[in-house]
Amino acid sequence: MAHVESAHLVELALSNATTTDADAEALRHIETCTRCRDELRSLTRLVTAARTAQLVDLPTTPPDRVWQRISRDVSGAPDTPRPPAPAPDTRRRVLLALLALAAAAGIAVAHRYLHERAELVQRGVVR
Ligand SMILES: [Zn+2]
């Protein structure tokens, strides 16, 4: 099996959904692949950090427009109204989790890119 896609590793790190056959296959690969196991471990740490983050962990409170932008991007709708007033701490936790997920996804993609580039350099395909 090829390495597990970064997006799938993010899903596994979130472990929100019920396990599918694809998840089981990915987990079998991860058991034997150091690269995927390290990537999943890093993502799991990020998700855990995001879920346990507190408001005091932020240097400043993000402005409302940041929440609105993230909400709009995640929902895919151009003018999605804000969710009905959650408690401020819940909203901030969700924001922190989303920021951490965006960072995790970015790190996973960058990590995969650098690794694949190193393999191409090693094979002499790219200098
Ligand atoms: Zn792998």
XYZ file of C-alpha atoms and ligand atoms in Angstrom:
128
model
C 0.000 0.000 0.000
C 1.150 3.540 -0.753
C 1.647 5.955 2.118
C -1.534 7.219 3.778
C -2.774 10.540 2.347
C -2.173 13.535 4.602
C -5.883 14.347 4.683
C -6.629 10.805 5.847
C -3.983 11.088 8.564
C -5.669 14.306 9.754
C -9.008 12.457 9.899
C -7.425 9.630 11.863
C -5.831 12.130 14.257
C -9.241 13.737 14.797
C -10.809 10.279 15.267
C -14.313 11.747 15.169
C -15.891 9.431 12.644
C -16.599 5.737 12.957
C -13.844 3.511 11.621
C -14.166 2.499 7.980
C -12.468 -0.249 5.985
C -10.161 2.424 4.545
C -9.254 3.500 8.095
C -8.488 -0.094 9.065
C -6.283 -0.499 5.990
C -4.529 2.802 6.736
C -3.952 1.783 10.357
C -2.437 -1.527 9.227
C -0.055 0.417 6.973
C 0.761 2.860 9.774
C 1.756 -0.040 12.044
C 4.535 -0.940 9.614
C 5.492 2.486 8.211
C 7.671 4.778 10.308
C 6.987 7.790 8.113
C 3.185 7.592 8.358
C 3.343 6.655 12.050
C 5.499 9.731 12.830
C 3.173 11.970 10.824
C 0.074 10.596 12.598
C 1.783 11.006 15.982
C 2.576 14.675 15.214
C -0.973 15.344 14.048
C -2.457 13.624 17.092
C -0.312 15.811 19.351
C -1.558 18.928 17.533
C -5.191 17.845 17.806
C -4.752 17.108 21.505
C -3.122 20.501 22.040
C -5.954 22.222 20.176
C -8.625 20.405 22.147
C -7.049 21.270 25.474
C -6.115 24.843 24.552
C -7.345 27.606 26.799
C -8.038 31.213 25.961
C -4.960 32.215 27.959
C -2.870 30.265 25.436
C -3.632 32.916 22.825
C -1.489 36.064 22.912
C -4.572 38.127 22.004
C -8.206 37.366 21.378
C -8.791 36.987 17.643
C -11.160 39.564 16.168
C -14.704 38.507 15.194
C -13.887 38.708 11.491
C -11.396 35.826 11.928
C -14.177 33.608 13.269
C -16.499 34.708 10.480
C -13.895 33.955 7.822
C -13.104 30.502 9.227
C -16.789 29.705 9.593
C -17.412 30.774 5.997
C -14.439 28.781 4.665
C -15.340 25.635 6.573
C -18.995 25.695 5.587
C -18.210 26.518 1.969
C -21.127 28.921 1.817
C -20.379 32.538 0.915
C -22.605 34.195 3.499
C -23.188 31.693 6.244
C -24.567 33.353 9.333
C -22.642 32.773 12.524
C -23.787 29.800 14.537
C -26.351 30.648 17.167
C -24.472 32.299 19.999
C -22.447 29.588 21.669
C -20.898 30.398 25.005
C -17.781 32.510 24.412
C -15.408 29.854 25.726
C -16.908 27.221 23.424
C -16.584 29.529 20.448
C -12.974 30.270 21.266
C -12.221 26.589 21.749
C -13.713 25.827 18.347
C -11.670 28.639 16.837
C -8.501 27.341 18.450
C -9.267 23.833 17.242
C -9.861 25.093 13.708
C -6.638 27.115 13.756
C -4.723 24.091 15.012
C -6.298 21.890 12.352
C -5.373 24.364 9.648
C -1.827 24.373 11.010
C -1.790 20.574 11.226
C -2.989 20.207 7.667
C -0.395 22.722 6.496
C 2.363 20.955 8.375
C 1.280 17.579 7.024
C 1.266 18.852 3.456
C 4.631 20.586 3.882
C 6.090 17.490 5.528
C 4.835 15.249 2.721
C 6.115 17.676 0.070
C 9.588 17.850 1.618
C 9.744 14.077 1.992
C 8.648 13.432 -1.585
C 11.076 16.060 -2.873
C 13.899 14.422 -0.910
C 13.013 11.093 -2.529
C 13.088 12.688 -6.001
C 16.446 14.303 -5.234
C 17.760 10.958 -3.986
C 16.654 9.268 -7.225
C 18.235 12.078 -9.248
C 14.925 13.147 -10.800
C 15.208 16.635 -9.299
C 18.221 18.569 -8.152
Zn 3.569 5.118 4.960
